[in-house]
Short mmCIF file of C-alpha atoms and ligand atoms in Angstrom, two decimals:
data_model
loop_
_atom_site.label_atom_id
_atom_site.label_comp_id
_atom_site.label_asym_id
_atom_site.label_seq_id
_atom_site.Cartn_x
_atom_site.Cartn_y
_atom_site.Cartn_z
CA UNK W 1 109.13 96.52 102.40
CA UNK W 2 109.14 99.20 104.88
CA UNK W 3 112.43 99.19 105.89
CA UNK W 4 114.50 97.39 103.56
CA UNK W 5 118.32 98.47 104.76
CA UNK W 6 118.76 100.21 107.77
CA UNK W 7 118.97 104.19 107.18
CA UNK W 8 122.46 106.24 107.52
CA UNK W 9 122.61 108.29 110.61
CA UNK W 10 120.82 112.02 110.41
CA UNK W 11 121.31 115.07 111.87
CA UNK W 12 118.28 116.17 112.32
CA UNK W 13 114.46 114.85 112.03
CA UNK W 14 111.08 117.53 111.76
CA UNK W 15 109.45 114.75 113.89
CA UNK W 16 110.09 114.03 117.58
CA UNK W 17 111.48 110.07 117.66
CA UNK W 18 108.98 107.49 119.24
CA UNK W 19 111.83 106.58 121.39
CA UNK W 20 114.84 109.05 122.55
CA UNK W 21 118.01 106.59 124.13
CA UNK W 22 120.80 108.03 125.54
CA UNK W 23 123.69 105.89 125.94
CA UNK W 24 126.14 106.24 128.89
CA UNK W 25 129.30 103.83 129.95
CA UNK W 26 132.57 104.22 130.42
CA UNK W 27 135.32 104.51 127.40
CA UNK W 28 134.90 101.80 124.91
CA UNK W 29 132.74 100.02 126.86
CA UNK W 30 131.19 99.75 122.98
CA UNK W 31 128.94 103.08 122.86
CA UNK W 32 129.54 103.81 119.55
CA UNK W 33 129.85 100.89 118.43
CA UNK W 34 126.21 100.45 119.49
CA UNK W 35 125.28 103.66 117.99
CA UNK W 36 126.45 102.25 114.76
CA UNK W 37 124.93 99.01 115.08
CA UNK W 38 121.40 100.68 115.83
CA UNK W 39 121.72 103.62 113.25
CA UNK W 40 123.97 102.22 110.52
CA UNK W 41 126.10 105.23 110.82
CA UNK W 42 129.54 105.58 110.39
CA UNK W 43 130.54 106.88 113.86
CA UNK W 44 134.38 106.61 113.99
CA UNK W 45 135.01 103.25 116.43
CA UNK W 46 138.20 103.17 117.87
CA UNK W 47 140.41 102.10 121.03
CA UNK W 48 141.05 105.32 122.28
CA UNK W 49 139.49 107.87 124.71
CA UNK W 50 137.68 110.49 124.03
CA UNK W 51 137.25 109.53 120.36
CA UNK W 52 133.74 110.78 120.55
CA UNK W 53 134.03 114.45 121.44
CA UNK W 54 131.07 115.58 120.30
CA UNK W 55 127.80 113.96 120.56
CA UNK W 56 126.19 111.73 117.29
CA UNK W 57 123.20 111.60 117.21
CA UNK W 58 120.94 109.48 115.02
CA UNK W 59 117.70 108.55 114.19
CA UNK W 60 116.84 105.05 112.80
CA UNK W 61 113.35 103.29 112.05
CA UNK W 62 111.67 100.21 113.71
CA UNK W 63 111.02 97.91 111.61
CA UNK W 64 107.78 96.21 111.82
CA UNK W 65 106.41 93.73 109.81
CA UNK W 66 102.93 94.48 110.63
CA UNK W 67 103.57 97.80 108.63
CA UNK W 68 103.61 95.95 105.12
CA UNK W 69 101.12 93.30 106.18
CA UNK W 70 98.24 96.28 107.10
CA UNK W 71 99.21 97.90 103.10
CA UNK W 72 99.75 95.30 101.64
CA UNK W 73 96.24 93.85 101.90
CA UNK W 74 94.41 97.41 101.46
CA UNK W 75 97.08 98.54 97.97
CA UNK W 76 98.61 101.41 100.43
CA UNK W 77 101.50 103.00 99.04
CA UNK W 78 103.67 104.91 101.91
CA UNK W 79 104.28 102.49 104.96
CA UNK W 80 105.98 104.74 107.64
CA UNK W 81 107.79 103.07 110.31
CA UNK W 82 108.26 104.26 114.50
CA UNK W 83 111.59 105.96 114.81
CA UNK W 84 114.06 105.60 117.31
CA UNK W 85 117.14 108.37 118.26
CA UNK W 86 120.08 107.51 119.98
CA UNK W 87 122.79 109.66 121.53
CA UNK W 88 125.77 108.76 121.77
CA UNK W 89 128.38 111.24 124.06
CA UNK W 90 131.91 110.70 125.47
CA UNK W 91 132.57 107.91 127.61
CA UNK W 92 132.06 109.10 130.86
CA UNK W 93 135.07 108.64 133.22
CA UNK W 94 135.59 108.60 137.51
CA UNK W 95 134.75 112.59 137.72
CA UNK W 96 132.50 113.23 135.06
CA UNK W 97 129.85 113.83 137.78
CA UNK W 98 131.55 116.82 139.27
CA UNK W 99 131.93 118.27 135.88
CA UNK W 100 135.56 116.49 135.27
CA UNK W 101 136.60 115.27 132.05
CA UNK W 102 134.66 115.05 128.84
CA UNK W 103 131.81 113.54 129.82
CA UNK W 104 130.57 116.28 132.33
CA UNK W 105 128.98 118.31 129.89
CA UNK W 106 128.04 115.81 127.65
CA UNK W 107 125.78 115.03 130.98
CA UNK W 108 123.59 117.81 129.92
CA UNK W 109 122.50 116.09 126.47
CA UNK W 110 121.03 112.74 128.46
CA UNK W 111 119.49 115.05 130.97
CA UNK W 112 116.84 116.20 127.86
CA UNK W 113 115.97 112.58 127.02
CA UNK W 114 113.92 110.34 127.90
CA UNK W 115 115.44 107.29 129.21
CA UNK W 116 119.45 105.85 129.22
CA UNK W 117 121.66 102.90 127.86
CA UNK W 118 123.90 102.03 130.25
CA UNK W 119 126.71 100.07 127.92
CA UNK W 120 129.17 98.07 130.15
CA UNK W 121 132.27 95.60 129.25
CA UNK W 122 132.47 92.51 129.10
CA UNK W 123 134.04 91.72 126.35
CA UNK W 124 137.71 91.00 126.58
CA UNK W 125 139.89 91.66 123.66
CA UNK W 126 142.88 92.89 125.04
CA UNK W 127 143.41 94.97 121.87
CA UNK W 128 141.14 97.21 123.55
CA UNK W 129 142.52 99.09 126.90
CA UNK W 130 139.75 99.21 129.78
CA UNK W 131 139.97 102.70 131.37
CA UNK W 132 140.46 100.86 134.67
CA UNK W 133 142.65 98.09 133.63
CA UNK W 134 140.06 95.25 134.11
CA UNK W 135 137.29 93.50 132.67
CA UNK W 136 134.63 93.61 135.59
CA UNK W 137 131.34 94.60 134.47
CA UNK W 138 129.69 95.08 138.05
CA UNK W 139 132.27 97.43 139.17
CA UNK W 140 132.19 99.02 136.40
CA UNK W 141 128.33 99.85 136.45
CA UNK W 142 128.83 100.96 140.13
CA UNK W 143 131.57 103.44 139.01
CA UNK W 144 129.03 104.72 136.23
CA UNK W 145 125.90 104.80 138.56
CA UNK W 146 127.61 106.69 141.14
CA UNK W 147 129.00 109.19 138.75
CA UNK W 148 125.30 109.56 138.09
CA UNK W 149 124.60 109.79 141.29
CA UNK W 150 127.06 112.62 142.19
CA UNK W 151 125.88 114.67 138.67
CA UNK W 152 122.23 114.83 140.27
CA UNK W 153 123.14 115.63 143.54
CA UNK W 154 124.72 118.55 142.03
CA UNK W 155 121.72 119.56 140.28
CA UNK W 156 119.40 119.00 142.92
CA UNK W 157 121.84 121.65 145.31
CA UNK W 158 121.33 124.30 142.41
CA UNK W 159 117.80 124.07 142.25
CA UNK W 160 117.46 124.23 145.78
CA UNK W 161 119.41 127.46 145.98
CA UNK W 162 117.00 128.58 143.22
CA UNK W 163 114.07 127.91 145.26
CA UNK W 164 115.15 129.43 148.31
CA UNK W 165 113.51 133.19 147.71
CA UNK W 166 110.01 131.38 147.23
CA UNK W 167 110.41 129.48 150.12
CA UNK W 168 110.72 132.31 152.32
CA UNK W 169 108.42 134.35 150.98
CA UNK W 170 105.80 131.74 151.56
CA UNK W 171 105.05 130.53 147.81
CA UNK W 172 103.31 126.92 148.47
CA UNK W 173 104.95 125.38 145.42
CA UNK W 174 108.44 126.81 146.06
CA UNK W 175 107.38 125.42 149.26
CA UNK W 176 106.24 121.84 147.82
CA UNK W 177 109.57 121.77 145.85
CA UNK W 178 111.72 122.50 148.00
CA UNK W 179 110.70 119.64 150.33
CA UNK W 180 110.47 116.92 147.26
CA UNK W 181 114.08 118.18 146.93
CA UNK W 182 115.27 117.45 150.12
CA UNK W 183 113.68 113.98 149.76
CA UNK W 184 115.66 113.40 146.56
CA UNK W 185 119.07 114.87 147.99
CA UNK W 186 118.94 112.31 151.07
CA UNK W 187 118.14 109.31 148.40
CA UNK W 188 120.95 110.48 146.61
CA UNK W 189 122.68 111.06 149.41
CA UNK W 190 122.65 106.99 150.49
CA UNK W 191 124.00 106.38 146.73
CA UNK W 192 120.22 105.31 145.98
CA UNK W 193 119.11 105.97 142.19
CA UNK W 194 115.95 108.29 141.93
CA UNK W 195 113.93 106.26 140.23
CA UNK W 196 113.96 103.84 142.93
CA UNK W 197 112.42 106.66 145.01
CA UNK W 198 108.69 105.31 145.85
CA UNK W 199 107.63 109.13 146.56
CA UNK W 200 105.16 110.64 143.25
CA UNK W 201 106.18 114.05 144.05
CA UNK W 202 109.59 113.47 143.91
CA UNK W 203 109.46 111.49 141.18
CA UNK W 204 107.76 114.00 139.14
CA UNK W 205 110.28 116.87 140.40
CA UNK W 206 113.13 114.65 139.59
CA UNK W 207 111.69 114.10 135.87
CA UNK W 208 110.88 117.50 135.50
CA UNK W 209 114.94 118.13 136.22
CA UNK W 210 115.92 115.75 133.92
CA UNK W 211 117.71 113.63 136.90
CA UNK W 212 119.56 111.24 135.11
CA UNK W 213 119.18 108.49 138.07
CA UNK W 214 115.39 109.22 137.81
CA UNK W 215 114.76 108.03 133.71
CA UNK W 216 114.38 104.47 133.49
CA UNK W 217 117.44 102.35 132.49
CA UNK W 218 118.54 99.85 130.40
CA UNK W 219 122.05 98.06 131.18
CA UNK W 220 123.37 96.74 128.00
CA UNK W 221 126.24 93.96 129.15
CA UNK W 222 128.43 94.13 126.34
CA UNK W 223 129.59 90.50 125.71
CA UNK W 224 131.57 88.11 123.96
CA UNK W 225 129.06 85.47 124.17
CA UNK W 226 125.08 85.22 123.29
CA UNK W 227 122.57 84.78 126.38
CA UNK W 228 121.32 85.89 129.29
CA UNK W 229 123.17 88.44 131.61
CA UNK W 230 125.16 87.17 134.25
CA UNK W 231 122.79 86.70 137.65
CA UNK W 232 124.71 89.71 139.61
CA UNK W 233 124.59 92.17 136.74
CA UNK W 234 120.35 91.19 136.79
CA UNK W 235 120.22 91.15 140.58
CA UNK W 236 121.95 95.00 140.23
CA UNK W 237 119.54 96.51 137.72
CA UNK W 238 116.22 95.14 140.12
CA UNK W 239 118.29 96.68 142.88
CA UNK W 240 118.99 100.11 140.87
CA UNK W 241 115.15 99.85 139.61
CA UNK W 242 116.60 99.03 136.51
CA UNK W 243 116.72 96.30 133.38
CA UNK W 244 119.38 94.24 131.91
CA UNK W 245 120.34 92.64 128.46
CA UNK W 246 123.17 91.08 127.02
CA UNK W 247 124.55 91.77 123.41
CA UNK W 248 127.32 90.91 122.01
CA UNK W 249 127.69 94.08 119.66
CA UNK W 250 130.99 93.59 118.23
CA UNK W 251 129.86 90.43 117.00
CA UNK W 252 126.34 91.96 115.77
CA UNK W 253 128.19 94.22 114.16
CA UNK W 254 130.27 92.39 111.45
CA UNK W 255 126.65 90.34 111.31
CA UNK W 256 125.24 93.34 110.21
CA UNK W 257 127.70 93.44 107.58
CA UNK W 258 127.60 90.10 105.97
CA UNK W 259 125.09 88.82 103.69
CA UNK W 260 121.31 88.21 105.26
CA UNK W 261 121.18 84.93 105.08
CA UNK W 262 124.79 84.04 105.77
CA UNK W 263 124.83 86.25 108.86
CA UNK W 264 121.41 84.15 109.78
CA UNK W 265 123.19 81.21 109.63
CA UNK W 266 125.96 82.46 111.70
CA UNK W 267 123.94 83.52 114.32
CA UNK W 268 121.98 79.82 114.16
CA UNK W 269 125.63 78.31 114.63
CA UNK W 270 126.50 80.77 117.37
CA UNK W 271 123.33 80.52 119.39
CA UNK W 272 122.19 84.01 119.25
CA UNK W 273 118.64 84.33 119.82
CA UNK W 274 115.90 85.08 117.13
CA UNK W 275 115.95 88.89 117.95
CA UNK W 276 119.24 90.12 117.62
CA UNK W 277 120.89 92.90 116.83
CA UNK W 278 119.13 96.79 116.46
CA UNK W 279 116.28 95.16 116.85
CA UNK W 280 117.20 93.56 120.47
CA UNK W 281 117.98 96.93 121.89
CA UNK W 282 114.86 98.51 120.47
CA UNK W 283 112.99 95.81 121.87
CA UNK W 284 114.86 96.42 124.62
CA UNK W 285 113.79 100.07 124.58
CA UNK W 286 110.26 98.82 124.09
CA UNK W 287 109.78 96.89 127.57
CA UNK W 288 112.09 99.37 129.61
CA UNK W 289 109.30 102.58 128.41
CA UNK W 290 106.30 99.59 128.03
CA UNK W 291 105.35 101.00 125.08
CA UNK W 292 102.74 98.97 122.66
CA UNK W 293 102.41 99.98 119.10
CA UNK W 294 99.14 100.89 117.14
CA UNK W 295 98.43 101.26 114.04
CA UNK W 296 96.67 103.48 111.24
CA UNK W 297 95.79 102.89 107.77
CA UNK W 298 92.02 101.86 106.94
CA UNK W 299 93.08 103.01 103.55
CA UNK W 300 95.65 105.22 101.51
CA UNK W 301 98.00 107.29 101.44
CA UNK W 302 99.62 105.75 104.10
CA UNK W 303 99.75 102.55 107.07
CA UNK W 304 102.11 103.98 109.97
CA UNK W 305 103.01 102.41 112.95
CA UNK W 306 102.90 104.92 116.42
CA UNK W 307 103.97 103.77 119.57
CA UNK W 308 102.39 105.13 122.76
CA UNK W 309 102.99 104.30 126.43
CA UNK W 310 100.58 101.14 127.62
CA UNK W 311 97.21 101.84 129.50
CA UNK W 312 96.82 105.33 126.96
CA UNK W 313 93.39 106.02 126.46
CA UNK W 314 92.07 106.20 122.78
CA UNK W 315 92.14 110.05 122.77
CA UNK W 316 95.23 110.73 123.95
CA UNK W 317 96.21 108.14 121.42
CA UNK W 318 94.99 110.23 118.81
CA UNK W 319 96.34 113.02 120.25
CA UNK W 320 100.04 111.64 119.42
CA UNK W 321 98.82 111.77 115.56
CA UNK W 322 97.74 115.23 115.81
CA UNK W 323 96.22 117.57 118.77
CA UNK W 324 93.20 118.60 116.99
CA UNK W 325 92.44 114.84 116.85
CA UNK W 326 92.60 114.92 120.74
CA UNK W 327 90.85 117.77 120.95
CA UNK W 328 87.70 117.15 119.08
CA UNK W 329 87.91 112.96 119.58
CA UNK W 330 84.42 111.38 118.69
CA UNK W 331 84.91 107.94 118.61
CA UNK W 332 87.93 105.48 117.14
CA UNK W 333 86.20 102.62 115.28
CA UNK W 334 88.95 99.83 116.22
CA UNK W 335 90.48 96.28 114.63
CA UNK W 336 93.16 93.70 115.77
CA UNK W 337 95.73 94.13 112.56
CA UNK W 338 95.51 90.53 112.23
CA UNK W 339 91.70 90.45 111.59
CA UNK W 340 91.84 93.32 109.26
CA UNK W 341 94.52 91.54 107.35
CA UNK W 342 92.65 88.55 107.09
CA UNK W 343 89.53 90.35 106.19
CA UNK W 344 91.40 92.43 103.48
CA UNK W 345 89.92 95.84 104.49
CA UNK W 346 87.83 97.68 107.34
CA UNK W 347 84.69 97.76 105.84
CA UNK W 348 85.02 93.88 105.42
CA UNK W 349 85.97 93.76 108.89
CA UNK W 350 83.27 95.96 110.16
CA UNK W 351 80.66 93.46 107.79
CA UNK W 352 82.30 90.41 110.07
CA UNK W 353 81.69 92.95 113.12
CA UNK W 354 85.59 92.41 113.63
CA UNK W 355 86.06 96.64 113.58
CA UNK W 356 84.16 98.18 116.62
CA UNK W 357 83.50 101.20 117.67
CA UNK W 358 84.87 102.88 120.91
CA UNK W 359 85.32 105.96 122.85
CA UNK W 360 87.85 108.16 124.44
CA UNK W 361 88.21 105.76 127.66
CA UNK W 362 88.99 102.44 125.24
CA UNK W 363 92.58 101.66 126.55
CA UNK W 364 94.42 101.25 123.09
CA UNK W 365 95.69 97.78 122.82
CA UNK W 366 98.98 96.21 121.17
CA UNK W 367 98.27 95.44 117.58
CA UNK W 368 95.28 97.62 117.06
CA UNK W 369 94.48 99.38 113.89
CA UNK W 370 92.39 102.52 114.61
CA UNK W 371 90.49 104.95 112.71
CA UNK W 372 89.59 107.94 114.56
CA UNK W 373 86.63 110.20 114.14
CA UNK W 374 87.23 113.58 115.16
CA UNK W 375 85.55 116.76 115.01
CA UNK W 376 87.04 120.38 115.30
N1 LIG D 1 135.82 92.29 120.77
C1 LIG D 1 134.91 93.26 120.88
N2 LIG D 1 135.31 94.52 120.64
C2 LIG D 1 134.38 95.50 120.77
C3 LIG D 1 133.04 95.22 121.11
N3 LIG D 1 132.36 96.39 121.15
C4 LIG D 1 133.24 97.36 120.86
N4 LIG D 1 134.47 96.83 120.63
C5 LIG D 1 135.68 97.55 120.28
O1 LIG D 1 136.08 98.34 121.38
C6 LIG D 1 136.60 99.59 120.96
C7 LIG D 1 135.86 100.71 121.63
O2 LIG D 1 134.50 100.70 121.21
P1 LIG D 1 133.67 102.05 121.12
O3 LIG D 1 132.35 101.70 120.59
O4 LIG D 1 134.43 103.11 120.43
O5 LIG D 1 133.58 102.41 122.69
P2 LIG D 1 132.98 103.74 123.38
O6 LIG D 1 134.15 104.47 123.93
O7 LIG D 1 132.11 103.23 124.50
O8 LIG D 1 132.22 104.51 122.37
C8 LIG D 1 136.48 99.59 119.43
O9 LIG D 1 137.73 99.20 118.91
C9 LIG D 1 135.44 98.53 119.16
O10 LIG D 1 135.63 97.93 117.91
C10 LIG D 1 132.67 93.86 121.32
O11 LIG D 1 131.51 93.52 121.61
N5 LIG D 1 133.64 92.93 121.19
MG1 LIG D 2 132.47 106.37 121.71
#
């Protein structure tokens, strides 16, 4: 097995994660309580504010099935699996965007990843205070979002202090800034997330700033019940440029502790979907970045599965294995993991003419296993 139990939280990883989530919401929405889900950590959970003061962070794998299947077949020994790092900071309460209450700073950690969480209650439990006294999931994303909101246009007004001395003495990109920042601080202005923006420039200004209303955004409706998300929290995200899912993490939780097969069983009874758990927020993570996974191991020491943003050419594929692979890319020769499975090895494959060769413009596809020839 690749991943046969779920790693223990870690401090600190000499890779960069495949996928960095930062999770925002207001106090005990269920942040940590997600952290632990996704990380297997032992994050204190409890009903109070402020219980997380300082940031976890953790780093889990993805499983992936394919992993074992590719080694399997070819007698590979090390199977390494994507990663995935989640944040997890103080809940963020009415003020945090002007640098009020615990979760102003915390601010700063999301700003350096790559896209958010957005946990919101819907659970009930009244053993569990809301930090506004009611269980209303909507209003409770608009209070986030506009704390958001009022964080970036704070940001934006620094840097375009900053860039005032280039604008006057004539620099063309102080000059090119400057007016991509005035188009984000009137977006802002009408309480519009940045991503929603329509404008490249911007866009790319706003990323480079690490605008938190800029990264793309998954709300995660914490509920009592399996499903969909209710129809107004979906109709919000597509209005906020955003996604939505539903998981009932307190529930997924004590799943996660029982027995495999019990805990399937369970979730049968309950009507919890096939994908549940981890696994439905790192899907989740998945479709909000669109990433698709390929694959390498045409023989040992190792099959590994690396995750790359859809429509990346074949050398800048290879570049995310190493830059010297980039660099001096000749030619990737390519198979679907299925057929290589079935065919038990590559140069089987390549007898069937299953494994084909392809250059630096081949857009790498979901499910491919690549071999790349490079030359430095
Ligand atoms: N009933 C129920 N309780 C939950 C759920 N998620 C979290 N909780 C509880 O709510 C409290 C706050 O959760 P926590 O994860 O610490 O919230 P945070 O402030 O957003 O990090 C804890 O006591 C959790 O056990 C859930 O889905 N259902
Ligand atoms: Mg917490």
């Amino acid at each position: 097995m690749c991943c046969p139990v779920r790693p223990r939280a870690v401090w600190a990883s000499a890779g960069i994660p495949d996928l960095q989530l930062g999770l925002v919401g207001l106090t005990n929405a269920g942040k940590t309580a997600l952290f632990n889900l996704v990380t297997g950590g032992e994050a204190e959970v409890a009903p109070y504010p402020f219980t997380t003061r300082e940031p976890n962070r953790g780093i889990a794998d993805v499983p992936d099935p394919r992993i074992d299947a590719i080694a399997d077949v070819q007698d590979i020994p090390n199977r390494v699996c994507a990663q995935v790092e989640v944040i997890d900071i103080a809940g963020l309460s009415e003020g945090a965007g002007k640098g009020e209450g615990l979760g102003g700073s915390a601010l700063g950690r999301i700003r350096e990843l790559e896209a958010t969480v957005h946990v919101v209650r819907a659970f009930a439990n009244a053993e569990v205070p809301h930090p506004l006294e009611r269980i209303d999931p909507l209003a409770d994303l608009e209070v986030v979002d506009t704390e958001l909101v009022l964080a970036d246009t704070d940001q934006v007004a620094r840097r375009e202090e900053k860039v005032q001395k280039g604008v006057r003495s004539g620099d063309p990109d102080a000059k090119a800034e400057a007016a991509a920042l005035g188009a984000i601080a009137a977006w802002l202005a009408d309480g519009k997330p940045v991503r929603t923006i329509g404008d490249e420039d911007a866009i790319a200004v706003a990323t480079g700033m690490g605008l938190l209303t800029a990264k793309p955004t998954l709300y995660l409706v914490n509920t009592d019940d399996p499903g969909d998300p209710p129809a107004d929290i979906v109709a919000y995200a597509e209005a906020q440029g955003a996604q939505a899912l539903a998981l009932p993490v307190g529930v997924e939780l004590e799943l996660a502790e029982m027995d495999p097969a019990d805990a399937a069983e369970f979730a049968a009874e309950m009507g919890l979907g096939e994908t549940r758990g981890a696994d439905a927020l790192i899907q989740g993570g998945y479709r909000l970045l669109d990433l698709v996974t390929f694959f390498t191991g045409s023989g040992p020491p190792e099959a590994r599965a690396w995750p790359i943003r859809r429509g990346t050419p074949a050398d800048q594929a290879a570049g995310k294995i190493h830059s010297d692979m980039e660099r001096g890319f000749i030619r990737a020769e390519v198979v679907a993991w299925d057929k290589l499975v079935e065919c038990g090895s590559f140069s089987k494959a390549r007898e069937q003419a299953l494994a084909r060769m392809e250059g630096k413009d081949y857009i790498v596809q979901e499910g491919d296993v690549m071999q790349i020839r490079f030359n430095v």
